[in-house]
Backbone as a chain_set.jsonl record, in Angstrom:
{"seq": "XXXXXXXXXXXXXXXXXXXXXXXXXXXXXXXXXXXXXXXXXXXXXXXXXXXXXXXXXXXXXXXXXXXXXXXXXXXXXX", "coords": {"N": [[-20.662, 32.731, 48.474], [-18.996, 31.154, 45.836], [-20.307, 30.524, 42.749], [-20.981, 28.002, 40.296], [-19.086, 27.354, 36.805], [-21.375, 27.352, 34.559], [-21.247, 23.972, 32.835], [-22.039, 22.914, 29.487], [-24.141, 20.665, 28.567], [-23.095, 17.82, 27.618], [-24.099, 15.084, 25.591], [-23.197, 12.521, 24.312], [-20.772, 12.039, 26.513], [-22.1, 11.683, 28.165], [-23.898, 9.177, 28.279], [-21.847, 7.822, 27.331], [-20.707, 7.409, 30.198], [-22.867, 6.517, 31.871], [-23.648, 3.631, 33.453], [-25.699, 2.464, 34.277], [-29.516, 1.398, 33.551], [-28.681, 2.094, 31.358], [-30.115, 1.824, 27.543], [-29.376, 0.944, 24.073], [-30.995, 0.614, 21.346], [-33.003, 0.008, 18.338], [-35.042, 0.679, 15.465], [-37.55, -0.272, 13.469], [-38.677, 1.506, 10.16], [-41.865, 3.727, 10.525], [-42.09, 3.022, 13.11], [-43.669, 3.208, 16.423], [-42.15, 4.9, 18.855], [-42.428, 6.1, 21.241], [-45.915, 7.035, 22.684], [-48.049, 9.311, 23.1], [-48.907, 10.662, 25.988], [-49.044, 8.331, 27.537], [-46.864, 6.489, 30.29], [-43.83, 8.777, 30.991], [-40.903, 7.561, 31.04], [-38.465, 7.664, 30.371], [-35.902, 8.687, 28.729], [-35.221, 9.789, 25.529], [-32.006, 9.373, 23.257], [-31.439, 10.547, 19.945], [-29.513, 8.593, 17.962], [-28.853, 8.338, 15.468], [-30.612, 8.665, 11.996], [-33.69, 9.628, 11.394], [-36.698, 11.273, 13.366], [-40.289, 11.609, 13.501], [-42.197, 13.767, 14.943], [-45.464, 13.393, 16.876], [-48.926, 14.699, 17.393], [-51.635, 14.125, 18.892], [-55.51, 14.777, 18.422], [-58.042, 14.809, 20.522], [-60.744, 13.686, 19.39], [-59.694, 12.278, 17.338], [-57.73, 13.083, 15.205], [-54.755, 13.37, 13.631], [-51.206, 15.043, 13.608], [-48.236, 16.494, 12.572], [-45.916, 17.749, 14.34], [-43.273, 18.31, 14.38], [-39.819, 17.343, 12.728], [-37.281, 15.649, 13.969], [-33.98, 15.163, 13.805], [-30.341, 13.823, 14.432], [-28.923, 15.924, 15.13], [-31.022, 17.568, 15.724], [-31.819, 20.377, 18.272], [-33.532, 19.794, 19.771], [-34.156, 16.849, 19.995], [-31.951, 16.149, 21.617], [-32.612, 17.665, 23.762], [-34.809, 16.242, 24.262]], "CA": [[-20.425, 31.453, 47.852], [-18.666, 30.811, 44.571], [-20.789, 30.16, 41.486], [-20.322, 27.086, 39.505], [-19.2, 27.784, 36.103], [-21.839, 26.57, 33.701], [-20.882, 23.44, 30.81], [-22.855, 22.519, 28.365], [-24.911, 19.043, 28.264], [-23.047, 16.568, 26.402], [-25.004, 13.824, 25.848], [-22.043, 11.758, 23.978], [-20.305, 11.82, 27.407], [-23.317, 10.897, 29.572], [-24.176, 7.961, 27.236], [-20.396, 6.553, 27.191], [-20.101, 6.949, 31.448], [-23.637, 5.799, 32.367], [-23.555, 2.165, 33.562], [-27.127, 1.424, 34.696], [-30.37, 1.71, 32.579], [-28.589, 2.712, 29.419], [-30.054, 0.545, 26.33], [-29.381, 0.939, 22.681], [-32.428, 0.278, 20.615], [-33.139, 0.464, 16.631], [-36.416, 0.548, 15.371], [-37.684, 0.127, 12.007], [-39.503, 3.119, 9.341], [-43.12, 3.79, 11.247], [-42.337, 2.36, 14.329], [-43.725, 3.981, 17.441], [-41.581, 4.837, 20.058], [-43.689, 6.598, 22.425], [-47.013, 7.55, 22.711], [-48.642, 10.113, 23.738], [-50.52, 10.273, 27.008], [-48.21, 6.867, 27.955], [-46.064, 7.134, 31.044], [-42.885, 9.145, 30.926], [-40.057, 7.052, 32.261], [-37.349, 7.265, 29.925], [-35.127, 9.915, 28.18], [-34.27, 9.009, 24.493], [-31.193, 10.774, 22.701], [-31.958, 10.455, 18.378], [-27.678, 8.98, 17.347], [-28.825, 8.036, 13.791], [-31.826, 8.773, 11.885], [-35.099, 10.693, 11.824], [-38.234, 11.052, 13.875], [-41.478, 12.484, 13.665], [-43.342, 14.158, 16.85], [-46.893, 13.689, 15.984], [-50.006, 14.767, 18.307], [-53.292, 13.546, 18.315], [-56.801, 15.47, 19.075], [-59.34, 14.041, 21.235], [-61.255, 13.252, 18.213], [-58.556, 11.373, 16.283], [-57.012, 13.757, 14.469], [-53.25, 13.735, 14.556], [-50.86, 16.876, 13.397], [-46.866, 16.427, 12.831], [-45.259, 18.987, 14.95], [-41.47, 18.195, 14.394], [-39.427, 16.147, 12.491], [-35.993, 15.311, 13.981], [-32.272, 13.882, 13.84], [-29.442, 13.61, 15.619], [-28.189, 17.204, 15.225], [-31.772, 18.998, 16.328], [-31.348, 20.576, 19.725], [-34.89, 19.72, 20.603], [-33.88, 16.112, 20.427], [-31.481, 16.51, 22.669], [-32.97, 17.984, 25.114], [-35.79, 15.697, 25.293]], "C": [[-20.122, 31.683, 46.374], [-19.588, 30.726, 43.35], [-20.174, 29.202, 40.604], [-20.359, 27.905, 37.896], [-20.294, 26.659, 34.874], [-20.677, 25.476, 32.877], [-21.859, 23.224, 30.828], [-22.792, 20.761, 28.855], [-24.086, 18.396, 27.507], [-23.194, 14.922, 26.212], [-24.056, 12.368, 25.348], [-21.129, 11.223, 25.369], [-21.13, 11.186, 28.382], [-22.949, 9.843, 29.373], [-23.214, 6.97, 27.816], [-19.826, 6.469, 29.142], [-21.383, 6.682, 31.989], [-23.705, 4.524, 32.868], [-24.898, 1.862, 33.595], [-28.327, 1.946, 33.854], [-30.228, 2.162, 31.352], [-29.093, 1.468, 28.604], [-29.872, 1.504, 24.889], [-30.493, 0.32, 21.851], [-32.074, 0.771, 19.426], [-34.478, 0.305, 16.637], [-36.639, 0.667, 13.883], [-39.206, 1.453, 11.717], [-40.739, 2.335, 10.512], [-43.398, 3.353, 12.497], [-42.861, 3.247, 15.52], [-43.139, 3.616, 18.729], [-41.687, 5.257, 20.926], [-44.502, 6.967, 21.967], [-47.438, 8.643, 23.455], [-49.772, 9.669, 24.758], [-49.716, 9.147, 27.635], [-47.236, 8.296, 29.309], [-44.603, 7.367, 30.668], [-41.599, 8.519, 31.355], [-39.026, 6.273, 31.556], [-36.828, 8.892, 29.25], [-34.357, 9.297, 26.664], [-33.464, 10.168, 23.756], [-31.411, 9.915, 21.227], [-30.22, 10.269, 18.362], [-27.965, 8.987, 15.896], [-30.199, 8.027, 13.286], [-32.504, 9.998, 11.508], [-36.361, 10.11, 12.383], [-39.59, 11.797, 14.122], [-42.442, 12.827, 14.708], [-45.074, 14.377, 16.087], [-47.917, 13.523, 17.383], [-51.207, 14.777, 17.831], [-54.508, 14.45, 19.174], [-57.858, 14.672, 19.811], [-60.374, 13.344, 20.456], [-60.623, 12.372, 17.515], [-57.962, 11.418, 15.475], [-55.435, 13.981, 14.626], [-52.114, 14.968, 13.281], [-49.583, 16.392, 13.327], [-46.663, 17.758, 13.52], [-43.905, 19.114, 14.964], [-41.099, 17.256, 13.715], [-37.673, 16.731, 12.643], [-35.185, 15.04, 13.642], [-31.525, 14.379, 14.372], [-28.915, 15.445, 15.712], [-29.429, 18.577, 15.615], [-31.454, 18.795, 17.605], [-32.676, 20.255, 20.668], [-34.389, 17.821, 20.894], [-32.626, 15.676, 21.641], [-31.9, 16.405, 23.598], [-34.465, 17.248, 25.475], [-35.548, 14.477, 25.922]], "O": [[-20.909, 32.346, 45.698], [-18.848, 31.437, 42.67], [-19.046, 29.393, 40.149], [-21.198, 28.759, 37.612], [-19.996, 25.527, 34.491], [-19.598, 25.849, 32.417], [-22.648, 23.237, 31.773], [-21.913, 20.003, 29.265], [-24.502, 18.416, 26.348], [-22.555, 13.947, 26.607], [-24.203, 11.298, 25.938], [-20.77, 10.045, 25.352], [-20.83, 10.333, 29.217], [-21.978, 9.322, 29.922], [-23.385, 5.915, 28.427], [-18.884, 5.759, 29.495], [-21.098, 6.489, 33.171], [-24.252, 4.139, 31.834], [-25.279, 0.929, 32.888], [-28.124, 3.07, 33.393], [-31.053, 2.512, 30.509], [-28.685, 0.328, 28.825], [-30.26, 2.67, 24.811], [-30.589, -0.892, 22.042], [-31.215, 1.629, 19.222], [-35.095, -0.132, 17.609], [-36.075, 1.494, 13.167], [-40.095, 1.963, 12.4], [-40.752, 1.237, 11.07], [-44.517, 3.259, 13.0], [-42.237, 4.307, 15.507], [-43.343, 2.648, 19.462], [-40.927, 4.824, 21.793], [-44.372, 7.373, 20.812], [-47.011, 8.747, 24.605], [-50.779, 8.962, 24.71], [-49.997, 9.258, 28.829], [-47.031, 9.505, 29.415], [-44.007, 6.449, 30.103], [-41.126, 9.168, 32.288], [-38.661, 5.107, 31.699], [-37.419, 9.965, 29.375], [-33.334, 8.614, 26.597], [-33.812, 11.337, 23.592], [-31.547, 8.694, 21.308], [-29.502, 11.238, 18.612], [-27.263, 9.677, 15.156], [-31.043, 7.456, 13.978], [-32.011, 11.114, 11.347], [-36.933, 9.049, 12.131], [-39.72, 12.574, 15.067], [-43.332, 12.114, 15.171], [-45.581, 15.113, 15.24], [-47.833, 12.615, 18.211], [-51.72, 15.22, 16.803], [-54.403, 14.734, 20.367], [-58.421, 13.77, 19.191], [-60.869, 12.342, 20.972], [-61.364, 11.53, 17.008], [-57.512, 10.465, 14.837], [-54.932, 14.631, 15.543], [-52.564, 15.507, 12.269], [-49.501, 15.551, 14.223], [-47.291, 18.761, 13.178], [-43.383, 20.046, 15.574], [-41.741, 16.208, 13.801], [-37.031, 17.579, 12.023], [-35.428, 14.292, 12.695], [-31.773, 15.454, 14.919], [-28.541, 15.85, 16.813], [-29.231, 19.783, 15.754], [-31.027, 17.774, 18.144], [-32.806, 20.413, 21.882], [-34.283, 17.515, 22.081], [-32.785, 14.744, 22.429], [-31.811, 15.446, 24.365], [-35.14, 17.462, 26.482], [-36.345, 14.043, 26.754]]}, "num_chains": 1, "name": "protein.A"}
């Protein structure tokens, strides 16, 4: 059997031929747009902006671990 040839993800193309469940959202500074620990049951791509990944300790301690925009590859891919 053949082998497909890899492409590359491009999320610009998804986006613009998706029809069903796509939304566009804004959000203002400090807003939270997921939580941690919350259920999983979306996929957001970063077009404009920045966002901060921040995790919290069992205690109530919370930690930045990333800060995003549209051109990291971690946003992307989450």
């Amino acid at each position: 059997m053949a082998k497909r040839a890899k492409t590359a993800f491009d999320p610009k193309v998804f986006l613009a031929t998706v029809n069903h469940g796509r939304k566009i959202s804004r959000y203002r500074k400090g807003a939270v747009v997921f939580q941690q620990a919350a259920p999983a049951d979306a996929v957001f791509y970063l077009r404009k902006g920045r966002i901060k990944l921040v995790v919290a300790s069992s205690d109530g301690r919370e930690a930045v671990i990333a800060l995003l925009g549209p051109a990291s590859s971690s946003a992307r891919a989450a």
